[in-house]
Short mmCIF file of C-alpha atoms in Angstrom, two decimals:
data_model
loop_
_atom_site.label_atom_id
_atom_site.label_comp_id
_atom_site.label_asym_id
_atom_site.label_seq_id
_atom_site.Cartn_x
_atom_site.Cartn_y
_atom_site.Cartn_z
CA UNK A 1 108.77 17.98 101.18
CA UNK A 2 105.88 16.02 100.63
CA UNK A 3 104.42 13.87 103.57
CA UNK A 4 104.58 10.32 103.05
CA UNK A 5 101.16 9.50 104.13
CA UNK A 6 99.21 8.92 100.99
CA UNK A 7 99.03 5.30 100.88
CA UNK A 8 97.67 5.33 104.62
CA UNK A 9 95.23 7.73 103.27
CA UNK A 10 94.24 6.18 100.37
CA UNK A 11 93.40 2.86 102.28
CA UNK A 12 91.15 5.37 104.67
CA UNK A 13 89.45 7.11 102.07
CA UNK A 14 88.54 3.26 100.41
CA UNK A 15 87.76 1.61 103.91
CA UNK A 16 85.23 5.15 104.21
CA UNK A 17 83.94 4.37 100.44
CA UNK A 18 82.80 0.91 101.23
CA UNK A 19 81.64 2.33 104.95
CA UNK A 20 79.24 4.38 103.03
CA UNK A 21 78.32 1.77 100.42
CA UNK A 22 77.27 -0.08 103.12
CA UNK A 23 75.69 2.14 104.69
CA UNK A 24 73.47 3.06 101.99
CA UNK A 25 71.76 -0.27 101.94
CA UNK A 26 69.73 0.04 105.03
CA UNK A 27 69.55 4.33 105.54
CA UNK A 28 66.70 6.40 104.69
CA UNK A 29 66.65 7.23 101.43
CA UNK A 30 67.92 10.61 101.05
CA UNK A 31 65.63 13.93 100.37
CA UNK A 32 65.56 14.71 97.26
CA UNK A 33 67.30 18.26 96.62
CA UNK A 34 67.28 20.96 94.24
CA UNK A 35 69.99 21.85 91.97
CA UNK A 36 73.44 20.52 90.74
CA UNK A 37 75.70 19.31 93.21
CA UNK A 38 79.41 20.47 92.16
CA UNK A 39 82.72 20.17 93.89
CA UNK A 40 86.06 21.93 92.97
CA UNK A 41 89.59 21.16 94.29
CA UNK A 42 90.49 24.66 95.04
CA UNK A 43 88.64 27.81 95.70
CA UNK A 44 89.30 30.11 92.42
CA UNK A 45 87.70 27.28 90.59
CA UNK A 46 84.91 26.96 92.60
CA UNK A 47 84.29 30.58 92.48
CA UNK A 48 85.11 30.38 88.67
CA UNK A 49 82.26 27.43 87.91
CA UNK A 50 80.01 29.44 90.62
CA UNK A 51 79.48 32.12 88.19
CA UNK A 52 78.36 29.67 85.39
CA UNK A 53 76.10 27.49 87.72
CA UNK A 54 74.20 30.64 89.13
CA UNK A 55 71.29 29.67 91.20
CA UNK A 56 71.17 26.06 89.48
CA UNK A 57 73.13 24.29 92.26
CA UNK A 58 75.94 24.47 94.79
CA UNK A 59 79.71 24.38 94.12
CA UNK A 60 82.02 22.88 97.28
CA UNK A 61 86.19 23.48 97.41
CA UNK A 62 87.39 20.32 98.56
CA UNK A 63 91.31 22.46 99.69
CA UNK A 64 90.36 24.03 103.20
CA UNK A 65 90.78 27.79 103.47
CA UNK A 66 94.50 28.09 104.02
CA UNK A 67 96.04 24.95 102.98
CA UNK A 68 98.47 24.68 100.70
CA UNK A 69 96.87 22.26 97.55
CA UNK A 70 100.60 20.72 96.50
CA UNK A 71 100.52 19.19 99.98
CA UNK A 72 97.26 18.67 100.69
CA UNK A 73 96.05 15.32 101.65
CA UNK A 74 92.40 14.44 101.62
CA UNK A 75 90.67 12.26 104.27
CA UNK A 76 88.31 10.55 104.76
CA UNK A 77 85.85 12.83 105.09
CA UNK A 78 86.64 14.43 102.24
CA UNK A 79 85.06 11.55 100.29
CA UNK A 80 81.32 12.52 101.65
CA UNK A 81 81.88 15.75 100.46
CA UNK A 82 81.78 14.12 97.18
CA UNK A 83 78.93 11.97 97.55
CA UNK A 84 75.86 13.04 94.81
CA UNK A 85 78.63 15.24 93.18
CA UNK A 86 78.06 15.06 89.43
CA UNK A 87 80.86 16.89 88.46
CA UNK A 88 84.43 17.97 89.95
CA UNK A 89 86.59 20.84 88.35
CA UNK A 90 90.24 20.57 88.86
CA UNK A 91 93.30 21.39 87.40
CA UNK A 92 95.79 18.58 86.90
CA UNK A 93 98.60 16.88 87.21
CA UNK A 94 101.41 18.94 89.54
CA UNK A 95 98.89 20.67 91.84
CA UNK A 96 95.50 18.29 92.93
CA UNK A 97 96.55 14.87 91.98
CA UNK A 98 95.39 14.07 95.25
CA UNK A 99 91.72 14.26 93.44
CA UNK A 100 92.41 10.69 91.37
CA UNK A 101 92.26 9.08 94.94
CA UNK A 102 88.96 10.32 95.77
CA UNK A 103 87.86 9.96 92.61
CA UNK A 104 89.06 6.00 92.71
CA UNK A 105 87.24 5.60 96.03
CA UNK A 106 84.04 7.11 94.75
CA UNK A 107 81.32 4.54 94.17
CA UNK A 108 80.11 6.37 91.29
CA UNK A 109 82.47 8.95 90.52
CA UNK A 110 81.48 12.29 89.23
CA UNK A 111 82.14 13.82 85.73
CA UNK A 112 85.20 15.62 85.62
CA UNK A 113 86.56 18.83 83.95
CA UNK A 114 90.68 19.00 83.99
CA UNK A 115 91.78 22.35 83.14
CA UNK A 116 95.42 21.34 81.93
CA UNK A 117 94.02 19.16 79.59
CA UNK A 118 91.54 21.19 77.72
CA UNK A 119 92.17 21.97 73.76
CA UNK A 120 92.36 25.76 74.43
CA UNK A 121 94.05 25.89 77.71
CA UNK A 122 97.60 26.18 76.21
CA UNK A 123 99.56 24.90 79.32
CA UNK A 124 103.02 26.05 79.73
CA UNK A 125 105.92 23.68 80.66
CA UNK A 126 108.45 24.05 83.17
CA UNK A 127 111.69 25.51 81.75
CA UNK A 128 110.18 26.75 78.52
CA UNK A 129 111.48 30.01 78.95
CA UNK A 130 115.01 30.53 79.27
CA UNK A 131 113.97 32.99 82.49
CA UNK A 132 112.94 29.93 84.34
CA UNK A 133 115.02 30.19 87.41
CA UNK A 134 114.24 26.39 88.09
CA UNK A 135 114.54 24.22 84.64
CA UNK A 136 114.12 20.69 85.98
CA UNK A 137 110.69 22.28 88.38
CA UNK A 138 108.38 19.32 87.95
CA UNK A 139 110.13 17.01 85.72
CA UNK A 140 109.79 18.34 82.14
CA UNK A 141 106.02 18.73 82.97
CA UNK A 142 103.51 21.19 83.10
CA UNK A 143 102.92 24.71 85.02
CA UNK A 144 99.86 23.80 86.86
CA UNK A 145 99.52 27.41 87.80
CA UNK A 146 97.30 28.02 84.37
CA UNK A 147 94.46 29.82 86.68
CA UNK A 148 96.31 32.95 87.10
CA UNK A 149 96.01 33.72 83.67
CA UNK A 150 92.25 34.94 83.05
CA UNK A 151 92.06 35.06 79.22
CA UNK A 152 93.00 30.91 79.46
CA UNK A 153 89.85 30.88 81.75
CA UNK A 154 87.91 32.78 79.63
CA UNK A 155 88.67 31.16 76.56
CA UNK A 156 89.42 27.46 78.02
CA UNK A 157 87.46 26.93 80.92
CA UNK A 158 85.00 28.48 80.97
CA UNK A 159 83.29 27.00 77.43
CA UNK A 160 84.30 23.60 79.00
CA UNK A 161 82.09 24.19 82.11
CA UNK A 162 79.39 25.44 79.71
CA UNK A 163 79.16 21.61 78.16
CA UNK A 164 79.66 20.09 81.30
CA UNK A 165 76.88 21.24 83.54
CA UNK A 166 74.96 21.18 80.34
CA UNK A 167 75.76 17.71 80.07
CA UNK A 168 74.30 17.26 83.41
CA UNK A 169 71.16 19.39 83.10
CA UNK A 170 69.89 19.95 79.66
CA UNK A 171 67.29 22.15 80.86
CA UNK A 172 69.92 25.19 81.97
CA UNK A 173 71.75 24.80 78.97
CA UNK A 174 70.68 28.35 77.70
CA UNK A 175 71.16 29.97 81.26
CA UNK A 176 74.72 28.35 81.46
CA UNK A 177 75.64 29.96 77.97
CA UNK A 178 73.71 33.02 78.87
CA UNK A 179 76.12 33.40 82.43
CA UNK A 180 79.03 32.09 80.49
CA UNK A 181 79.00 35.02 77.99
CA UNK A 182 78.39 37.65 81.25
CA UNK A 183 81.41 36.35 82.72
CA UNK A 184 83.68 35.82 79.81
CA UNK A 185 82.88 39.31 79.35
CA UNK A 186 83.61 40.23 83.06
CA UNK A 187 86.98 38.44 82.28
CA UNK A 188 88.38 40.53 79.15
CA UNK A 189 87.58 43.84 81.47
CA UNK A 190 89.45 42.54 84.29
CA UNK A 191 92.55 41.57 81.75
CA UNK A 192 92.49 45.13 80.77
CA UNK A 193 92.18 46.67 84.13
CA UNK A 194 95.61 44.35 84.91
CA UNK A 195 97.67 45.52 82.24
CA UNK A 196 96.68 49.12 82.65
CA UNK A 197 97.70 48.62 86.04
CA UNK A 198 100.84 47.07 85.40
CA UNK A 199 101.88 48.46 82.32
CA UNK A 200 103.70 51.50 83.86
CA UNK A 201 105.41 49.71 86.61
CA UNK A 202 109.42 51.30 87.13
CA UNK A 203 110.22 47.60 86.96
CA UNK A 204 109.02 44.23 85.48
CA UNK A 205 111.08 41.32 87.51
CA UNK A 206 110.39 40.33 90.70
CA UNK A 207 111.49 37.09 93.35
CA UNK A 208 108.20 35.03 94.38
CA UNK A 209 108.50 32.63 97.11
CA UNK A 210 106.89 30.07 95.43
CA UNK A 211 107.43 29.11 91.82
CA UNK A 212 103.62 30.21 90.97
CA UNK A 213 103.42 33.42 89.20
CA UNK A 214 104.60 32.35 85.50
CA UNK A 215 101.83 32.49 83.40
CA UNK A 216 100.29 35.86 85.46
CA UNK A 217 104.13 37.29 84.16
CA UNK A 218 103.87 35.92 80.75
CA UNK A 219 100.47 37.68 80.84
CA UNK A 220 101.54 40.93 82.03
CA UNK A 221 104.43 41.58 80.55
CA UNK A 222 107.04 40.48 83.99
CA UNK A 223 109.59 38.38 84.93
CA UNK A 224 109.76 36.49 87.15
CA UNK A 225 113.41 36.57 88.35
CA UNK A 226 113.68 33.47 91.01
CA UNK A 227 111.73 31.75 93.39
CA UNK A 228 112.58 30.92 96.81
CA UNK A 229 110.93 27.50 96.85
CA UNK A 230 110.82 25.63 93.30
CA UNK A 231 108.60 23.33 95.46
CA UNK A 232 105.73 23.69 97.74
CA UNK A 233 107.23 23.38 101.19
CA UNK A 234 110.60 22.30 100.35
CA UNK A 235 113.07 24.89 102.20
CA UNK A 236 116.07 26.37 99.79
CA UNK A 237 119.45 25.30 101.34
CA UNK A 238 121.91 28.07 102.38
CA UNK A 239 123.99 27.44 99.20
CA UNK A 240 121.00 28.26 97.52
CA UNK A 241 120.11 31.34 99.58
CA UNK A 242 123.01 32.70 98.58
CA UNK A 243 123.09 32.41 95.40
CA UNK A 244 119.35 34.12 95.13
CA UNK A 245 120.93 36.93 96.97
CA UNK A 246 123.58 37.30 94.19
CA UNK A 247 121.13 37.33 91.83
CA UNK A 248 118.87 39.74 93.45
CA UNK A 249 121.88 41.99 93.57
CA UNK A 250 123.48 41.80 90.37
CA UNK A 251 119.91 42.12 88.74
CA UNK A 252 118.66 44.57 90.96
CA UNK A 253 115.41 42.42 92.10
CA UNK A 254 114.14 44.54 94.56
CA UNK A 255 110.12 42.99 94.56
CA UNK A 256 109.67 39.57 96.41
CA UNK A 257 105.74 38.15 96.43
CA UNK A 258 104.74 35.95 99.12
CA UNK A 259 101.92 34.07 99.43
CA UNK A 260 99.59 33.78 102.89
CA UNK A 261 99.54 29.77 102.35
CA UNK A 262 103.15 29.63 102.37
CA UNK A 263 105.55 30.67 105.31
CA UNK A 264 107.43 33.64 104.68
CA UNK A 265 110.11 33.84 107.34
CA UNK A 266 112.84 33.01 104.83
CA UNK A 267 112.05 35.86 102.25
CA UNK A 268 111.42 38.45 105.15
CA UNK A 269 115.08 37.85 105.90
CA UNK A 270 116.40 37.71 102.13
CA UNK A 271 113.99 41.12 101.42
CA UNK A 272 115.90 42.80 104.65
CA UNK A 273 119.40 41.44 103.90
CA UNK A 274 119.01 43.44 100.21
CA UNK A 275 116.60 45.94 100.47
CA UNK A 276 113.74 44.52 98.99
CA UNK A 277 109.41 45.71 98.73
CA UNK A 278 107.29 43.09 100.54
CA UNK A 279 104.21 42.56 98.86
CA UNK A 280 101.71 39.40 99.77
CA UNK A 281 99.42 37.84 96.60
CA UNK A 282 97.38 35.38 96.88
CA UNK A 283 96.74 32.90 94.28
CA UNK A 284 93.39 30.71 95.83
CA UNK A 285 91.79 33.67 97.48
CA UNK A 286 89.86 33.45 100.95
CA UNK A 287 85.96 33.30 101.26
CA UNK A 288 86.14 35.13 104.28
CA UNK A 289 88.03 37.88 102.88
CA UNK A 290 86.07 40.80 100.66
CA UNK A 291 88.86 41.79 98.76
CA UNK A 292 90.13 37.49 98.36
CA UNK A 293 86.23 36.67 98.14
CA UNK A 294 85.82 35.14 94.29
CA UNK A 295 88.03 35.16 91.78
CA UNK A 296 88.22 38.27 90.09
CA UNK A 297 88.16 40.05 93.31
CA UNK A 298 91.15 38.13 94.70
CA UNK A 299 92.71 38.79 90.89
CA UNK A 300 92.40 42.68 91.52
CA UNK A 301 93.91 41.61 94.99
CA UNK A 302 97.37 40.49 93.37
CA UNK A 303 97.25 43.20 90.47
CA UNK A 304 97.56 45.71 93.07
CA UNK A 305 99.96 43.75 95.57
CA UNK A 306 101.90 43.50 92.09
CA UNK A 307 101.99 47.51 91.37
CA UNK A 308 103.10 48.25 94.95
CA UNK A 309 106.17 46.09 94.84
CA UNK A 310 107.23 46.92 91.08
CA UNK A 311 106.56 50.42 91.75
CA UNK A 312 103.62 51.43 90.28
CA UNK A 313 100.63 53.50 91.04
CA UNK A 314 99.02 52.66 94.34
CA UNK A 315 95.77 52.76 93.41
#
């Protein structure tokens, strides 16, 4: 369950805001610096706008390495990090809505690009498919999850980040489209390396602990069967436990996918209790981590992870 500590935070992050409004009536004014300032909410879109901004500025994720972003909560300091930001890439509503309070606290808040809502992004909603183990999962609303699908970045996002850092700097508007057009192609190979990959899998459904794999299954041709948590950090009951075992067993789900943000004590007991291949993907990646580094690395990551617990070829 969420913690109930956004309001506290909220009056932080605007008591901070007026602390550095403040403040910059009687500092130094600042060195000037070279390059776009950009900030992301999580990682794979930081790495994502990191391949369009090249050497033109810096891109920031505002979700530490590790953290979870459904309950995230910014602080304070998370506001500097925006400071001098001219534009923030995020996703949307269901996964960094914690963004609109920075944003609201910002004395002059940056230009924003909001995957979910772009023209060509497609988003999926909750329940749309009559596999959706959880129907009510957010409310009716939307799959925020629309990352792990690279032809929607490809053919959504990445155009969008194209107008946006033009927007803010005319004069690399040919090296963004330039970079944009590497990338995109970059993109359609890794699509096809995934479904090569996948396509000959001995099975297509699999159990994810986390309700966050829909649109990479929708992609690639999988199911996904169930998930242990329908939300971020909300334990399943026993009740519920068992009836995912049932269903494990009467399908004969034998893949569960855990993610390293998320615990995984629960499906280590349900994957012994039936039998089941433990296999870890991770949807934000990890800097610190070659194979997790950008985004296309850390999507060859879960392709694999993917194979090995469907039954594919461990290559």
């Amino acid at each position: 369950m969420k913690r109930s500590t956004g309001g506290l935070l909220t009056v932080a992050i605007v008591l901070a805001a007026a602390m550095l409004e403040l403040g910059s009536c009687h500092a130094t004014p600042p060195q000037a610096t070279t390059g776009l300032k950009v900030a992301a909410t999580i990682q794979p879109l930081a790495s994502i706008t990191r391949e369009i901004l090249g050497d033109r500025g810096t891109v920031a994720s505002l979700l530490p390495p590790g953290a979870s972003p459904h309950t995230f909560e910014p602080l304070p300091g998370d506001l500097a990090r925006l400071a001098g930001t001219v534009l923030l890439v995020r996703i949307g509503i269901g996964l960094d809505e914690w963004s609109e309070r920075l944003l609201a606290a910002a004395g002059t808040p940056p230009a924003t690009v909001t995957f979910l809502d772009l023209p060509d992004a497609h988003p999926r909603q909750w329940g749309e498919s009559s596999a959706d183990a959880h129907d009510d999962a957010g409310e009716g609303g939307l799959d925020p999850h629309i990352w792990l699908d690279p032809t929607r970045v490809r053919d959504a996002l990445v155009p969008a980040l194209v107008d946006a850092l033009a927007a803010a700097d005319p004069a690399g508007a040919e090296a963004y489209r330039e970079r944009a057009r590497v990338f995109a192609a970059r993109l359609g190979e890794l699509d096809t390396e995934i479904l090569d990959r996948l396509r000959e899998t001995k099975t297509r459904a699999f159990i994810a602990y986390h309700d966050t794999w829909r649109y990479f299954a929708e992609r690639y041709g999988l199911e996904q069967a169930a998930a242990i948590e329908a939300y971020a950090g909300d334990e399943p009951t026993a009740a519920e436990l068992g009836r995912l075992v049932l269903l494990a067993r009467e399908r004969g789900v034998a893949a569960f996918i855990l993610e390293p943000q998320l615990g995984e004590r629960v499906a280590r007991n349900i994957a012994a209790e039936i039998g089941a291949t433990l296999e870890v993907a991770d949807p934000l990646g990890d800097p610190s981590d070659p194979e997790r580094a950008d985004y296309i690395n850390t999507m060859q990551f879960n392709a694999r992870a993917f194979a090995r617990a469907l039954g594919g070829a461990r290559r």
